Tab-separated table of C-alpha atoms in Angstrom:
chain	number	residue	atom	x	y	z
A	101	MET	CA	-50.846	16.779	15.394
A	102	LEU	CA	-51.106	18.867	18.546
A	103	SER	CA	-53.572	17.977	21.302
A	104	ALA	CA	-56.465	20.326	22.129
A	105	SER	CA	-54.692	21.536	25.270
A	106	MET	CA	-51.530	22.390	23.352
A	107	GLN	CA	-53.557	24.165	20.652
A	108	SER	CA	-55.239	26.229	23.381
A	109	SER	CA	-51.821	27.041	24.820
A	110	LYS	CA	-50.638	28.240	21.432
A	111	LYS	CA	-53.697	30.484	21.010
A	112	ALA	CA	-53.259	31.960	24.478
A	113	ILE	CA	-49.580	32.632	23.911
A	114	LEU	CA	-50.281	34.187	20.537
A	115	GLY	CA	-52.774	36.505	22.253
A	116	LEU	CA	-50.194	37.457	24.861
A	117	SER	CA	-47.638	38.071	22.151
A	118	ARG	CA	-50.018	40.378	20.297
A	119	ARG	CA	-50.921	42.341	23.421
A	120	ALA	CA	-47.264	42.753	24.282
A	121	PHE	CA	-46.420	43.553	20.681
A	122	ALA	CA	-45.963	47.294	21.193
A	123	ASP	CA	-43.448	46.729	23.974
A	124	LEU	CA	-41.190	44.355	22.088
A	125	ALA	CA	-37.827	45.638	20.947
A	126	PRO	CA	-36.004	43.863	18.108
A	127	TYR	CA	-32.690	42.241	18.972
A	128	THR	CA	-30.396	43.738	16.340
A	129	SER	CA	-26.952	45.247	16.185
A	130	SER	CA	-28.034	47.725	13.501
A	131	PRO	CA	-29.231	51.271	14.366
A	132	PRO	CA	-32.697	51.369	15.991
A	133	LYS	CA	-35.496	51.147	13.441
A	134	LEU	CA	-38.265	53.711	13.489
A	135	GLY	CA	-41.862	53.796	12.343
A	136	LEU	CA	-42.935	51.081	9.939
A	137	ALA	CA	-39.468	49.490	9.915
A	138	ALA	CA	-39.642	49.002	13.705
A	139	VAL	CA	-43.105	47.454	13.457
A	140	ILE	CA	-41.953	45.027	10.779
A	141	ALA	CA	-38.856	44.070	12.778
A	142	ARG	CA	-40.892	43.400	15.926
A	143	LYS	CA	-43.436	41.385	13.951
A	144	ARG	CA	-40.663	39.210	12.538
A	145	LEU	CA	-39.226	38.703	16.008
A	146	VAL	CA	-42.572	37.532	17.397
A	147	ARG	CA	-43.143	35.305	14.371
A	148	ASP	CA	-39.751	33.610	14.751
A	149	GLU	CA	-40.113	33.089	18.497
A	150	PHE	CA	-43.619	31.713	18.130
A	151	ARG	CA	-42.528	29.366	15.338
A	152	ASP	CA	-39.720	28.016	17.517
A	153	MET	CA	-42.105	27.508	20.415
A	154	ILE	CA	-44.563	25.570	18.238
A	155	GLN	CA	-41.798	23.354	16.877
A	156	ASN	CA	-40.572	22.509	20.368
A	157	THR	CA	-44.114	21.883	21.637
A	158	GLU	CA	-44.802	19.506	18.739
A	159	ALA	CA	-41.513	17.747	19.458
A	160	LEU	CA	-42.575	17.313	23.091
A	161	GLU	CA	-45.881	15.685	22.163
A	162	MET	CA	-44.214	13.395	19.640
A	163	GLY	CA	-41.546	12.581	22.210
A	164	MET	CA	-44.134	11.427	24.750
A	165	HIS	CA	-45.603	9.031	22.201
A	166	ARG	CA	-42.139	7.582	21.600
A	167	ILE	CA	-41.531	6.766	25.282
A	168	THR	CA	-42.032	3.055	25.933
A	169	VAL	CA	-42.720	0.981	29.010
A	170	GLY	CA	-39.163	-0.305	28.728
A	171	ASP	CA	-37.879	3.277	28.930
A	172	VAL	CA	-39.802	3.804	32.176
A	173	LEU	CA	-38.456	0.593	33.708
A	174	ALA	CA	-34.928	1.456	32.618
A	175	LYS	CA	-35.068	4.693	34.620
A	176	LYS	CA	-35.717	2.755	37.806
A	177	GLU	CA	-32.928	1.113	39.720
A	178	GLU	CA	-32.406	-2.575	38.929
A	179	GLY	CA	-33.973	-3.704	42.173
A	180	GLN	CA	-36.998	-1.467	41.699
A	181	ARG	CA	-38.021	-2.709	38.269
A	182	GLY	CA	-40.315	-5.300	39.739
A	183	ALA	CA	-38.993	-8.597	38.408
A	184	TRP	CA	-37.735	-9.506	41.877
A	185	LEU	CA	-41.077	-8.619	43.502
A	186	TRP	CA	-42.595	-12.050	43.262
A	187	ILE	CA	-43.980	-14.753	45.493
A	188	ASP	CA	-44.529	-18.456	45.039
A	189	VAL	CA	-48.031	-19.583	44.137
A	190	HIS	CA	-48.042	-21.930	47.145
A	191	ALA	CA	-46.959	-19.299	49.703
A	192	SER	CA	-49.476	-18.056	52.245
A	193	ALA	CA	-51.541	-14.928	51.726
A	194	LEU	CA	-49.985	-13.641	54.951
A	195	SER	CA	-46.516	-13.928	53.387
A	196	ALA	CA	-47.730	-11.986	50.355
A	197	VAL	CA	-49.145	-9.071	52.328
A	198	LYS	CA	-45.996	-8.958	54.488
A	199	GLU	CA	-43.838	-8.762	51.347
A	200	MET	CA	-46.006	-6.020	49.832
A	201	THR	CA	-45.814	-4.050	53.079
A	202	ARG	CA	-42.047	-4.515	53.374
A	203	SER	CA	-41.431	-3.491	49.753
A	204	ASN	CA	-44.042	-0.702	49.790
A	205	VAL	CA	-45.838	-1.988	46.680
A	206	GLY	CA	-49.446	-2.871	45.982
A	207	ALA	CA	-48.968	-6.074	43.990
A	208	LEU	CA	-46.631	-9.015	43.446
A	209	LEU	CA	-46.090	-11.341	40.544
A	210	VAL	CA	-47.148	-14.862	41.475
A	211	MET	CA	-44.675	-17.342	40.036
A	212	LYS	CA	-44.158	-21.086	40.125
A	213	LYS	CA	-41.063	-21.791	42.138
A	214	ASP	CA	-40.907	-25.400	40.958
A	215	VAL	CA	-40.670	-24.164	37.347
A	216	LEU	CA	-38.090	-21.471	38.116
A	217	ASP	CA	-35.852	-23.752	40.199
A	218	THR	CA	-34.314	-25.537	37.242
A	219	ASN	CA	-31.445	-27.101	39.213
A	220	ASN	CA	-33.765	-28.299	41.991
A	221	ASP	CA	-31.668	-26.891	44.814
A	222	GLY	CA	-34.646	-25.289	46.521
A	223	VAL	CA	-33.441	-21.737	45.802
A	224	VAL	CA	-34.363	-19.495	42.870
A	225	ASP	CA	-31.322	-17.414	41.972
A	226	GLY	CA	-31.196	-14.301	39.816
A	227	GLN	CA	-30.364	-16.190	36.639
A	228	GLU	CA	-33.224	-18.645	37.117
A	229	LEU	CA	-35.623	-15.803	37.858
A	230	ALA	CA	-34.529	-13.884	34.763
A	231	SER	CA	-35.105	-16.938	32.581
A	232	GLY	CA	-38.625	-17.548	33.860
A	233	LYS	CA	-41.167	-16.913	31.108
A	234	TRP	CA	-44.678	-15.495	31.320
A	235	ASP	CA	-46.149	-18.515	29.545
A	236	ASP	CA	-44.939	-21.186	31.955
A	237	ALA	CA	-43.382	-19.666	35.099
A	238	VAL	CA	-46.001	-17.025	35.920
A	239	ALA	CA	-49.297	-17.948	37.593
A	240	GLY	CA	-50.797	-14.480	37.998
A	241	VAL	CA	-50.705	-11.358	40.160
A	242	VAL	CA	-51.747	-10.880	43.764
A	243	SER	CA	-52.681	-7.391	44.907
A	244	GLU	CA	-53.843	-5.579	48.011
A	245	ARG	CA	-57.318	-5.579	46.466
A	246	ASP	CA	-57.250	-9.382	46.194
A	247	TYR	CA	-56.239	-9.627	49.838
A	248	LEU	CA	-58.979	-7.286	51.036
A	249	LYS	CA	-61.768	-8.859	48.957
A	250	LYS	CA	-60.850	-12.502	49.470
A	251	ILE	CA	-59.309	-12.578	52.946
A	252	VAL	CA	-60.284	-9.587	55.071
A	253	ILE	CA	-63.928	-9.253	54.037
A	254	LYS	CA	-64.478	-13.010	54.417
A	255	HIS	CA	-62.664	-13.094	57.792
A	256	LEU	CA	-60.347	-15.894	56.666
A	257	ASP	CA	-57.076	-16.898	58.296
A	258	ASP	CA	-54.457	-15.499	55.915
A	259	SER	CA	-51.835	-17.915	57.216
A	260	ARG	CA	-53.920	-20.862	56.004
A	261	VAL	CA	-54.903	-19.536	52.583
A	262	SER	CA	-52.445	-19.781	49.702
A	263	VAL	CA	-51.592	-16.998	47.293
A	264	GLY	CA	-52.887	-19.170	44.469
A	265	ASP	CA	-56.350	-19.121	46.044
A	266	ILE	CA	-56.683	-15.328	46.075
A	267	MET	CA	-54.564	-14.167	43.131
A	268	THR	CA	-55.879	-12.884	39.823
A	269	GLY	CA	-54.978	-15.545	37.266
A	270	LYS	CA	-52.859	-14.508	34.341
A	271	LYS	CA	-55.624	-15.201	31.812
A	272	HIS	CA	-57.418	-12.198	33.340
A	273	ILE	CA	-54.336	-9.961	33.302
A	274	THR	CA	-53.252	-7.546	30.603
A	275	VAL	CA	-49.521	-7.745	30.018
A	276	ALA	CA	-47.334	-5.114	28.385
A	277	SER	CA	-44.119	-5.577	26.466
A	278	THR	CA	-41.053	-3.406	26.833
A	279	ASP	CA	-41.841	-1.674	23.530
A	280	THR	CA	-45.476	-0.827	24.436
A	281	PRO	CA	-45.932	2.986	24.312
A	282	VAL	CA	-46.259	4.188	27.889
A	283	LEU	CA	-49.289	6.349	27.040
A	284	GLU	CA	-51.010	3.243	25.690
A	285	ALA	CA	-50.191	1.387	28.912
A	286	MET	CA	-51.615	4.296	30.900
A	287	ARG	CA	-54.830	4.202	28.865
A	288	ILE	CA	-55.234	0.453	29.413
A	289	MET	CA	-54.605	0.727	33.147
A	290	THR	CA	-56.998	3.665	33.517
A	291	GLU	CA	-59.810	2.036	31.548
A	292	GLY	CA	-59.290	-1.308	33.287
A	293	ARG	CA	-59.129	0.375	36.719
A	294	PHE	CA	-55.972	-1.454	37.793
A	295	ARG	CA	-52.693	-0.030	39.011
A	296	HIS	CA	-50.188	-2.717	38.079
A	297	MET	CA	-49.175	-4.270	34.780
A	298	PRO	CA	-46.619	-7.061	34.275
A	299	VAL	CA	-44.043	-6.329	31.575
A	300	VAL	CA	-42.333	-8.950	29.427
A	301	ASN	CA	-39.277	-8.846	27.214
A	302	HIS	CA	-39.411	-9.856	23.561
A	303	ASP	CA	-38.593	-13.467	24.510
A	304	ARG	CA	-41.493	-13.457	27.026
A	305	THR	CA	-39.201	-13.455	30.053
A	306	MET	CA	-40.237	-11.053	32.794
A	307	ALA	CA	-38.912	-7.493	32.548
A	308	GLY	CA	-40.658	-6.207	35.659
A	309	MET	CA	-43.866	-4.666	36.921
A	310	LEU	CA	-45.187	-1.306	35.758
A	311	TYR	CA	-47.001	0.716	38.410
A	312	ILE	CA	-49.433	3.525	37.641
A	313	GLY	CA	-47.263	5.790	39.800
A	314	ASP	CA	-44.338	5.214	37.419
A	315	VAL	CA	-46.478	6.360	34.501
A	316	THR	CA	-48.032	9.403	36.158
A	317	ARG	CA	-44.627	10.624	37.364
A	318	MET	CA	-43.300	10.417	33.803
A	319	VAL	CA	-46.297	12.271	32.336
A	320	LEU	CA	-46.140	14.978	35.012
A	321	ALA	CA	-42.409	15.440	34.417
A	322	GLU	CA	-43.005	15.933	30.687
A	323	HIS	CA	-45.833	18.400	31.322
A	324	HIS	CA	-43.670	20.355	33.775
A	325	LYS	CA	-41.087	20.706	31.009
A	326	GLU	CA	-43.797	22.045	28.700
A	327	VAL	CA	-45.016	24.554	31.317
A	328	HIS	CA	-41.499	25.878	31.840
A	329	ARG	CA	-40.976	26.142	28.092
A	330	LEU	CA	-44.191	28.143	27.641
A	331	ARG	CA	-43.382	30.341	30.645
A	332	ASP	CA	-39.948	31.128	29.222
A	333	PHE	CA	-41.527	32.013	25.897
A	334	VAL	CA	-44.065	34.395	27.443
A	335	SER	CA	-41.419	36.062	29.628
A	336	GLY	CA	-39.080	36.531	26.686
A	337	GLY	CA	-36.472	34.105	27.927
A	338	TYR	CA	-37.113	31.542	25.231
């Protein structure tokens, strides 16, 4: 089922095709057709090109619905997926904002270091981090908005306030799974007016953090492909 915008695009292109109808020449190796035969040949050419364009446009829309949050994360480099962008629940708010600034992100996962550090050596390595589950190792999310509303506006000393005191607890957070359709994730983030969504694997371990910028870049890229496809069709290069 095509969206309203795609249906409008089809109608516009069909109108262009009809207006340009008299100037179309059939691609054929046989002798040039004249009169009614030429009209019929050109009509068939337009029909076939338009049918191909519709099929590819429908495939594009269906393709966007098949893209998952996991697909978006997989396109990012390993270090950019977000699972490593975390901070301990007992760290200071100052440490959190420094980490967000250094990493150029707007939110961090807040995790429980004492749960992640299974061998009690004081260091959380990559394997321990990867095994940390949403249900027990994650405390919530801390964002720039949390920092502004709960530290800056109240004129508190961010070095004396813990991340756990300003974070958004996980019971108030919507979490996505790696197989959540990315358009569904975009809808949830837009309606909820938040820009970050934690992502879990099927076993509830952390897969990363989805940012609204990741989603909008993907949607824009798909729409750019559609625009180029329609432009090629109109110009006769499709």
